[in-house]
Short mmCIF file of C-alpha atoms in Angstrom, two decimals:
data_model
loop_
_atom_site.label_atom_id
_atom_site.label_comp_id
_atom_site.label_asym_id
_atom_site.label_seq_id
_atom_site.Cartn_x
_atom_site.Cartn_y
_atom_site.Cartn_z
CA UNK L 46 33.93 -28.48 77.55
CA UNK L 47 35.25 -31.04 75.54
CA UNK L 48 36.96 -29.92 72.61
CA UNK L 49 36.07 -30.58 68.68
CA UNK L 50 38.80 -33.34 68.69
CA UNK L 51 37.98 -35.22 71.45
CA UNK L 52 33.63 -35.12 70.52
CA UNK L 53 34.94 -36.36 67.18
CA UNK L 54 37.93 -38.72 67.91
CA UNK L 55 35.45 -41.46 67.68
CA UNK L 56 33.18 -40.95 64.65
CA UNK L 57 34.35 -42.26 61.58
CA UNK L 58 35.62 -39.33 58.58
CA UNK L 59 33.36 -37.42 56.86
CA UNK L 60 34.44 -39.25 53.85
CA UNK L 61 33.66 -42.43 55.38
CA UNK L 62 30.50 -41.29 56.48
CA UNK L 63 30.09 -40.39 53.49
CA UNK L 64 30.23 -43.37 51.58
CA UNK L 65 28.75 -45.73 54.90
CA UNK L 66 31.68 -47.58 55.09
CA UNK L 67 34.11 -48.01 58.51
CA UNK L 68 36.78 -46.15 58.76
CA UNK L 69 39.78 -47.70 59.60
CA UNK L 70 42.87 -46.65 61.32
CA UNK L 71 44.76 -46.28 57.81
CA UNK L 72 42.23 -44.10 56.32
CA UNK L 73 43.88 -42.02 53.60
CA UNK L 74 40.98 -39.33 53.89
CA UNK L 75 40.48 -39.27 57.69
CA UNK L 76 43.48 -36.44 57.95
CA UNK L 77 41.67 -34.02 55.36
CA UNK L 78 37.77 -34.90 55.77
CA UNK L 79 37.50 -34.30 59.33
CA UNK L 80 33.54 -35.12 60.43
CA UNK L 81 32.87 -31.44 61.36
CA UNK L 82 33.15 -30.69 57.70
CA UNK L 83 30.78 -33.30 55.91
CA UNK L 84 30.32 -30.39 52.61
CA UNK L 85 33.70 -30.24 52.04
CA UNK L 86 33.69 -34.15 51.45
CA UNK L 87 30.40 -34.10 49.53
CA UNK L 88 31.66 -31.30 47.63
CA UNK L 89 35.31 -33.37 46.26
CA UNK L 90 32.88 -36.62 45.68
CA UNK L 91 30.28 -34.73 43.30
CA UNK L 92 33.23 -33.20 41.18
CA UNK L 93 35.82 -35.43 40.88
CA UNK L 94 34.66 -38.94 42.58
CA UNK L 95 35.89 -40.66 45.85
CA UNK L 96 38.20 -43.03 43.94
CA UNK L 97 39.54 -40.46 41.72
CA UNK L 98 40.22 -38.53 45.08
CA UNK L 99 42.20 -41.74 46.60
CA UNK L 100 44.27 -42.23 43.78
CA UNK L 101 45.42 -38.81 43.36
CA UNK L 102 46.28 -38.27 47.44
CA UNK L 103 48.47 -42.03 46.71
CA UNK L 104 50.38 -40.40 43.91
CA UNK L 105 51.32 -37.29 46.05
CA UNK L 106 53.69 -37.19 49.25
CA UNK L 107 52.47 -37.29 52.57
CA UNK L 108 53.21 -34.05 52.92
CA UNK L 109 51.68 -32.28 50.16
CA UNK L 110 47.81 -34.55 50.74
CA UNK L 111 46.70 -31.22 52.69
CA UNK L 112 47.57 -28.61 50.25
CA UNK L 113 46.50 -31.17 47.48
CA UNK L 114 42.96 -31.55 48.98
CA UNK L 115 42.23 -28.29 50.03
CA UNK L 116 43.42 -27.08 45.71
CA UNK L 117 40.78 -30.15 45.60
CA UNK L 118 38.11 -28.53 47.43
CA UNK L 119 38.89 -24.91 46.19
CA UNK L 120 38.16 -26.18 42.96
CA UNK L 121 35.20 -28.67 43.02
CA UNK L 122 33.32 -25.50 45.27
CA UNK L 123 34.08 -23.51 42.05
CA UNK L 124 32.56 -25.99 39.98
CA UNK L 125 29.02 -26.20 42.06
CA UNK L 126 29.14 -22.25 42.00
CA UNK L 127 29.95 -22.26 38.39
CA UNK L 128 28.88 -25.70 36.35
CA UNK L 129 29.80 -23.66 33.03
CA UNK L 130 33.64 -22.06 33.94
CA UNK L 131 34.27 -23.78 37.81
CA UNK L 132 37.73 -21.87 38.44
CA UNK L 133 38.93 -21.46 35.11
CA UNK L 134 36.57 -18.31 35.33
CA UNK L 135 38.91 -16.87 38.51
CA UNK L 136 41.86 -17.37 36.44
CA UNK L 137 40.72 -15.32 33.32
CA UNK L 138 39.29 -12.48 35.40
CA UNK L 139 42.68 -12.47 36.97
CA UNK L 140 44.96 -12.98 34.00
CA UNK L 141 43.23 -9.64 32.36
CA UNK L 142 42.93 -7.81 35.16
CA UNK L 143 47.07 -8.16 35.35
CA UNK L 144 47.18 -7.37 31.60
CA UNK L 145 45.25 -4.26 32.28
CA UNK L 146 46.97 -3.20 35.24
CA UNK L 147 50.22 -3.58 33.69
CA UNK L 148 49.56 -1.31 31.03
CA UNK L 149 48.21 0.92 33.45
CA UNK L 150 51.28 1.03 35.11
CA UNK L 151 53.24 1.46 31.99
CA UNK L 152 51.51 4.19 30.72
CA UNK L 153 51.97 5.70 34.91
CA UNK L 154 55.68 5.44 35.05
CA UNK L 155 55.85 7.23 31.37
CA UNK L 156 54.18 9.90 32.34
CA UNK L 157 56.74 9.94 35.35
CA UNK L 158 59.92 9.52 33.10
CA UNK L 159 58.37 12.80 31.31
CA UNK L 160 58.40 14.64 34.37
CA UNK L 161 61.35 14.08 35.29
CA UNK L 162 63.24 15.39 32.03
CA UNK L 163 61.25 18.38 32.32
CA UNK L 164 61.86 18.95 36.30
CA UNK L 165 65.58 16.85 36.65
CA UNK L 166 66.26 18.69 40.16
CA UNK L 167 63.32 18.59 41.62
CA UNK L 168 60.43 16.67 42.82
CA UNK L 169 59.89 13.88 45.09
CA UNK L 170 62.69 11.65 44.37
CA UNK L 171 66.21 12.30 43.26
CA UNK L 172 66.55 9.90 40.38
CA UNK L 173 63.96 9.23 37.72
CA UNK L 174 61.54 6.06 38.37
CA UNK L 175 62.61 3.01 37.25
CA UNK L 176 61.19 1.35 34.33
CA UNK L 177 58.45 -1.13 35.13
CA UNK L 178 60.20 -4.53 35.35
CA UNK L 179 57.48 -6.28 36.79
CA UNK L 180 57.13 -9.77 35.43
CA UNK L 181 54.10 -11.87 34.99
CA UNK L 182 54.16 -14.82 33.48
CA UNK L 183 50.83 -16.82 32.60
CA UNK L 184 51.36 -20.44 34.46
CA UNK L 185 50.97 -21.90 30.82
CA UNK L 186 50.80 -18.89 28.45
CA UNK L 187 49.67 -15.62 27.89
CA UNK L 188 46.42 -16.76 26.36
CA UNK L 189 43.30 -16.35 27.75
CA UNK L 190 41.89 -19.56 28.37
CA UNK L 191 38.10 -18.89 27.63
CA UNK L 192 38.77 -16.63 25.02
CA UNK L 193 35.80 -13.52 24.87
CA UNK L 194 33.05 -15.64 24.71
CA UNK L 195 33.46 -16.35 28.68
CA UNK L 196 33.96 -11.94 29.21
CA UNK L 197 30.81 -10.92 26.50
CA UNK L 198 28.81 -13.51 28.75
CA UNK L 199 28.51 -14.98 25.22
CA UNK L 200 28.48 -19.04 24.71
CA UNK L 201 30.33 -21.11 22.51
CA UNK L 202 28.36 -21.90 19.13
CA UNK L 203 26.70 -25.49 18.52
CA UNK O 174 42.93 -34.32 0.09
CA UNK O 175 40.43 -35.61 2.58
CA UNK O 176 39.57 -33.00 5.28
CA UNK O 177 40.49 -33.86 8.89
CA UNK O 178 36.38 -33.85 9.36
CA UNK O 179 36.52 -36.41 6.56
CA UNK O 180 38.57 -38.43 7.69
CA UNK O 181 37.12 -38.81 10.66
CA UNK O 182 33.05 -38.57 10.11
CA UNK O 183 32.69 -42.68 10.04
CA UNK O 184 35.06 -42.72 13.53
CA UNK O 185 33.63 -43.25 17.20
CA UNK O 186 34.33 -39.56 19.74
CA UNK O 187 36.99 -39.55 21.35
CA UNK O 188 35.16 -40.68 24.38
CA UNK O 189 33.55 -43.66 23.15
CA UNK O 190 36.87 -44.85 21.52
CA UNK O 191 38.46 -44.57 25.10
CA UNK O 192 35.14 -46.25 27.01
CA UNK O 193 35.16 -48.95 23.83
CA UNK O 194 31.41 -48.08 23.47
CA UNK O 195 29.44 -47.76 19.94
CA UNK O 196 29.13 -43.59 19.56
CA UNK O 197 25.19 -43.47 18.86
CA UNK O 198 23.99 -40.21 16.95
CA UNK O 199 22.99 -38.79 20.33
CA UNK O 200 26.30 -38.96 22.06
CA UNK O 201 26.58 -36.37 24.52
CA UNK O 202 30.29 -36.36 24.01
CA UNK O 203 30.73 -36.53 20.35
CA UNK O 204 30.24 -33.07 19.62
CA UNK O 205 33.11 -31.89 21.91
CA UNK O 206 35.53 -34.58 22.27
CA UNK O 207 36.40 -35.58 18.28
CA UNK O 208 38.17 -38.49 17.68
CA UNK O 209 41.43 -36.48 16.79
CA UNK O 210 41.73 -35.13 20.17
CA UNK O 211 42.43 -38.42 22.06
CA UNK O 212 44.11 -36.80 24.81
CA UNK O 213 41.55 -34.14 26.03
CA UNK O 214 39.19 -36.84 27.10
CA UNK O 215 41.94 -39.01 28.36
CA UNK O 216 42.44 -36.36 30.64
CA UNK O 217 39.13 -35.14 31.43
CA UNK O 218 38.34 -38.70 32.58
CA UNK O 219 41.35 -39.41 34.37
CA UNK O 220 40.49 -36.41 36.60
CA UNK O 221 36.56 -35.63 36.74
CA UNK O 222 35.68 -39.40 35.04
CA UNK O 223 33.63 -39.74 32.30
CA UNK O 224 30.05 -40.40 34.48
CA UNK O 225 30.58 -36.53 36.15
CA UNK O 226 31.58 -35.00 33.07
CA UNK O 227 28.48 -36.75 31.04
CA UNK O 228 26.42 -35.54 34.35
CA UNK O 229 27.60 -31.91 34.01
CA UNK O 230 26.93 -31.65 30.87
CA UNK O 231 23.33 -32.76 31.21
CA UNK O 232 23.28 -30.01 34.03
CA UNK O 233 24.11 -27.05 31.64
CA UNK O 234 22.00 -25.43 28.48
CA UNK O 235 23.24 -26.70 25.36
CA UNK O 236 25.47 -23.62 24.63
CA UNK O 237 26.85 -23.43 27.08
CA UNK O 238 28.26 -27.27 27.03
CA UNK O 239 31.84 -26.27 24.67
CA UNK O 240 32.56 -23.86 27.53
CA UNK O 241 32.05 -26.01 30.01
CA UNK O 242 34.66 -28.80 28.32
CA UNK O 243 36.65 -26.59 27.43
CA UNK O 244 36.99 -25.32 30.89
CA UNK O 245 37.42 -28.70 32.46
CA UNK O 246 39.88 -29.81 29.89
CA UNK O 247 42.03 -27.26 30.98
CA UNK O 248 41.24 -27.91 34.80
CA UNK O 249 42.26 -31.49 34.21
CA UNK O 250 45.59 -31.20 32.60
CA UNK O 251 45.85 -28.46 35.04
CA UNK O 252 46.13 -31.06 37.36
CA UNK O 253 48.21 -33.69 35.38
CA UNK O 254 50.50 -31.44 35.28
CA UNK O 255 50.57 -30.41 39.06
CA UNK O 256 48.96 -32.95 40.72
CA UNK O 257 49.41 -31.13 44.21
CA UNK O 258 47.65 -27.62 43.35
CA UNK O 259 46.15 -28.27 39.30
CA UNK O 260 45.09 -24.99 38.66
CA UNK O 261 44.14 -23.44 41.48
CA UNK O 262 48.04 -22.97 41.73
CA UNK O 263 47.81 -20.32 38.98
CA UNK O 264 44.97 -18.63 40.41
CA UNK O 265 47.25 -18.33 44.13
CA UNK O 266 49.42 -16.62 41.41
CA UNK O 267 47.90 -14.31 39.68
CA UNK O 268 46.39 -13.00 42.84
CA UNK O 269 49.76 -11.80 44.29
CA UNK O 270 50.37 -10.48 41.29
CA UNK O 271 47.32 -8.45 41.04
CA UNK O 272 48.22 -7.09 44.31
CA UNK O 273 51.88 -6.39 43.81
CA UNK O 274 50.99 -4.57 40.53
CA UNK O 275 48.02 -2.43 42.21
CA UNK O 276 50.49 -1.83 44.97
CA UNK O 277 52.73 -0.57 42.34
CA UNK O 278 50.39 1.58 40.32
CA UNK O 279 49.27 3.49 43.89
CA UNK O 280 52.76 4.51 44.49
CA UNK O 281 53.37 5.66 41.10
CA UNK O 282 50.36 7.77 41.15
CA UNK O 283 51.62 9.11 44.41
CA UNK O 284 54.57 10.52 43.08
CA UNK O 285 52.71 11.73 39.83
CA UNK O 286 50.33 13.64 42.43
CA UNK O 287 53.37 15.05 43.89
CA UNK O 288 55.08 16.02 40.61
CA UNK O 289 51.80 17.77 39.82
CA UNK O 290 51.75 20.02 42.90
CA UNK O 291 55.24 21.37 42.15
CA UNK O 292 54.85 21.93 38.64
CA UNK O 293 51.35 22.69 38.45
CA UNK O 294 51.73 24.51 34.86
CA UNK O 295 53.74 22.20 33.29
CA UNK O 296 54.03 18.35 32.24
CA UNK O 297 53.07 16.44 29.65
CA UNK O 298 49.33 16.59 30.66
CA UNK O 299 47.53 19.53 32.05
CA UNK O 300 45.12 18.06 34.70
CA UNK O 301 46.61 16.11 37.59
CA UNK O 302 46.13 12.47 37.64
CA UNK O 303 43.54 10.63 38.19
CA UNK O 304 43.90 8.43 41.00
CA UNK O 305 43.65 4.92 41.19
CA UNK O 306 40.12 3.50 40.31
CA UNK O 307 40.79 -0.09 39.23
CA UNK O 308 38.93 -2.65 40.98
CA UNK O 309 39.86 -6.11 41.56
CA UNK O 310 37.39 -8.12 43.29
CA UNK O 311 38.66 -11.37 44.06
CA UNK O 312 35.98 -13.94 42.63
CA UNK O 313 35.26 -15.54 45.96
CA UNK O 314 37.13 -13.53 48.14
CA UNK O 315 40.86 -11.72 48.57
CA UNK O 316 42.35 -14.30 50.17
CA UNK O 317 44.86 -16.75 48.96
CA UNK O 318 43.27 -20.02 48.27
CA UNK O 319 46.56 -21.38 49.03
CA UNK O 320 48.34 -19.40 51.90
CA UNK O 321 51.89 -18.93 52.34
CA UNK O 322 53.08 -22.78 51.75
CA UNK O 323 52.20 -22.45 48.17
CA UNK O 324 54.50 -19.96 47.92
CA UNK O 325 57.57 -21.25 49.85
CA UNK O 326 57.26 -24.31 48.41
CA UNK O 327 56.86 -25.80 51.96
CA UNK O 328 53.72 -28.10 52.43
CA UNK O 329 51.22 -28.64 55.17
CA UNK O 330 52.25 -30.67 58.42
CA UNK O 331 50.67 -33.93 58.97
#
């Protein structure tokens, strides 16, 4: 049985398909918009625009195109799921759902430190828990980027 | 003084300035791209282009349109900024970190448990802890949008 390759070696990209046009040889989508995934094509073009797309895998190495459009993808599928927040919503569900477990695990390892000057020689471990050093910076800041509007389910006042 | 709103009342959006267009009273832009914020529509056009964002905003309720901008002005210089993995970088990110910090919290718990059996009458509190409960659902699902490469810094082979 021949293999998805070989059925597709000969149809032009998805990308090309896409926008009727022949793909050439030099094709700066053909690597990432393989035929057998025509949504993923469709999906880029409705967000961000096929040229947009071009230029942006021209100003990036060779090497990073493939990481570069599958963040591309990752995001415009957000976007169709979510017109309003597209993936900014994953990032403040995620950003407070750090700051809340950190504080849970502050207020844990207190609790620990407390046991241990009552019980010094005993329990499970022979020196008291270390203090939480986990670090988490924000990729920009600490802020949340929707603010509580986006968390109430609450919109932004016109 | 003359207020910044002033100032600018008689001025073209931000938009139209940037597309050299008259800004008519009905502007779809105007309300959230004013003329003293050059650079959020610069970007926003540089990534999505001004035709998707004006179509997106059509797509969503009226209230809900300064969320939506807001969100894709931070999407865009998201990606300005790292044109590789914009902001779906951060959200690779705060994943791991959501799982490092759960992992954390479990094992602290653990040993509380286990301080709690040997000391059963005394401790700071009087009820053994609670165990974990917090939730973090992934918003599409608990894997990395990005796999290991993001995280090495090493990028996909081509």
């Amino acid at each position: 049985m021949a293999s998805s390759s070989s059925l597709y070696s000969n149809s032009p990209c998805a990308a090309c398909k896409f926008l009727r046009r022949k793909c050439m040889p030099d094709c700066i989508f053909a690597p990432y918009f393989p035929p057998e995934e025509p949504q993923k094509f469709a999906n880029v073009h409705k967000i961000f625009g096929a040229s947009n797309v071009s230029k942006l895998l021209n100003e990036v190495q060779p090497h990073q195109r493939e990481d570069a459009v599958n963040s591309l993808a990752y995001e415009a599928e957000a976007r169709i799921k979510d017109p309003v927040y597209g993936c900014v919503g994953a990032i403040s569900v995620l950003q407070r759902q750090v700051i809340t477990l950190q504080k849970e695990l502050d207020s844990t390892n207190a609790d620990l430190i407390r046991y241990n000057e009552i019980l010094p020689n005993h329990g499970g471990s022979s020196s008291p828990p270390p203090p939480p050093t986990f670090y988490y910076p924000s990729p920009w800041n600490n802020d949340d980027p929707l603010g509580d509007a986006y968390h109430t389910g609450g919109g932004g006042n016109i």
